[in-house]
């Protein structure tokens, strides 16, 4: 029987809210910019007040607190978006709607969407990386949203710098962490142009591919996923994929082999819908429990 | 009721075989160097032939194949110890003893021992790092031996090099990966002395602590464990712990906070017994299933 479900993909730049079903089919959706909690949540409520959804899956930008034992469970914690720092997002939702919620990261729901309906169908351990305004990492482990003490924040790992690359990086916390040297704003700072203004043959893509390949190496040697799926604005540069694969092979140098590289490092299949689709599917799961 | 269980900690340097009970209590043990499969397995069989153990937990050096669907499940795969390359370790054991086995890495059983009876008691997500002849990473996720497509190989991640450190590294695969610049042989190559010959105030420990702190950062941002436990010969240098904690804090720069750092980065509590204890406990688990 079809359930009416809700999904929220709460990104640092924009919110997407949707209603749909347990197959991840969206029937209604709205999109609006992420401003302040007051303004933005008003729009969230206006949307969901129109429907009798049975559960909502929330994938939020972070870092967020996902530990049910914690006093700040459901909060956005240390975000550089100051208006949202220490905001009790899940609490506000639960206050308004007395239904079950899934509460996880925006990248985790995207990973889940890809696992269930996208590039990762049939694989149980799916690492999803978005390379956009920031770099976020979501992980599905044995078919479940991964959580440890908290959720992965794999966009901020430090890397071996490429010979001759002295770019200082733009991460406000770490300078030249992965996000600081390889997300969209880093490309812009490095080249003076937006990523989509650069030719596919621009030398900066070699550097970009080197760092993303190295990130793939780190994720492979830690999580050991079945597949690494890349999404986000920067990854619309399709020429990056073969470059990343080649550099990944060189870096790994045959230590831990990956069977079929062309199906190991792949682009997102659901495109910009991965996150909202995953939110609906996650809502369906909490309803079942 | 007490069960008679077997454990094997198969390291690249030496094997430990033990019999004991489901509480991890060892009643008999032998130790011998890792030479060739013929010689070494003969000693393994001589030991276990004396007892009627009901299950054996094997923690092996690797990389190993832990995918039950794979044609080479139970094999040691790509090791630099050439005599053991593509050796069907689990197959040889199963051939000799028709009992249940756990088959995982040496570092995973050490992590499991620490989780059940050592520094990690009461925590569900335990990352264990051994810094010895190599660097190995084991992980317990939600109380279980972690596995993705395969097991973690987190000793071979690439790192941000410390300013002014140009040491080329000694990893035969990657040169200056973590193992290549921070395991025992790297310290020896770098300083001309064995780790235990160096003064605790030697400047090399600052460099060592920087790289281990950075590894802790990577593991924190990927797995998000409850605790990181260090063992292995090099970590007998107790002065490293406060140094690693300080540098970890600096590197993380308040992005993702860890509640109680002194109980987050800690030394192994079971010492050299972590692995063999964990093997027995893992054997107890397969018996239950
Ligand atoms: N086609 C493209 N090629 C390269 N970079 C792009 C492209 N489209 C967007 N970007 C860059 O990606 C970033 C935005 O990422 P996106 O994933 O679209 O949004 P967000 O991360 O804010 O959710 C910007 O820095 C932008 O310059
Ligand atoms: N007390 C010590 N201080 C520093 N390094 C040590 C110490 N003891 C052993 N080592 C180094 O650790 C390495 C051996 O690691 P160990 O964990 O004992 O064995 P393995 O890794 O072979 O199982 C050697 O490189 C040795 O020089
Ligand atoms: Zn950062
Ligand atoms: Zn290496």
PDB file of N, CA and C in Angstrom, chain A residues 150 170 241:
ATOM      1  N   UNK A 150      29.769   9.553  15.426  1.00  0.00           N
ATOM      2  CA  UNK A 150      28.970  10.488  14.653  1.00  0.00           C
ATOM      3  C   UNK A 150      29.032  10.066  13.185  1.00  0.00           C
ATOM      4  N   UNK A 170      41.395  26.946   1.074  1.00  0.00           N
ATOM      5  CA  UNK A 170      40.396  27.915   1.543  1.00  0.00           C
ATOM      6  C   UNK A 170      39.493  27.379   2.649  1.00  0.00           C
ATOM      7  N   UNK A 241      36.475  11.756 -14.526  1.00  0.00           N
ATOM      8  CA  UNK A 241      36.362  10.344 -14.116  1.00  0.00           C
ATOM      9  C   UNK A 241      37.507   9.466 -14.615  1.00  0.00           C
TER      10      UNK A 241
END
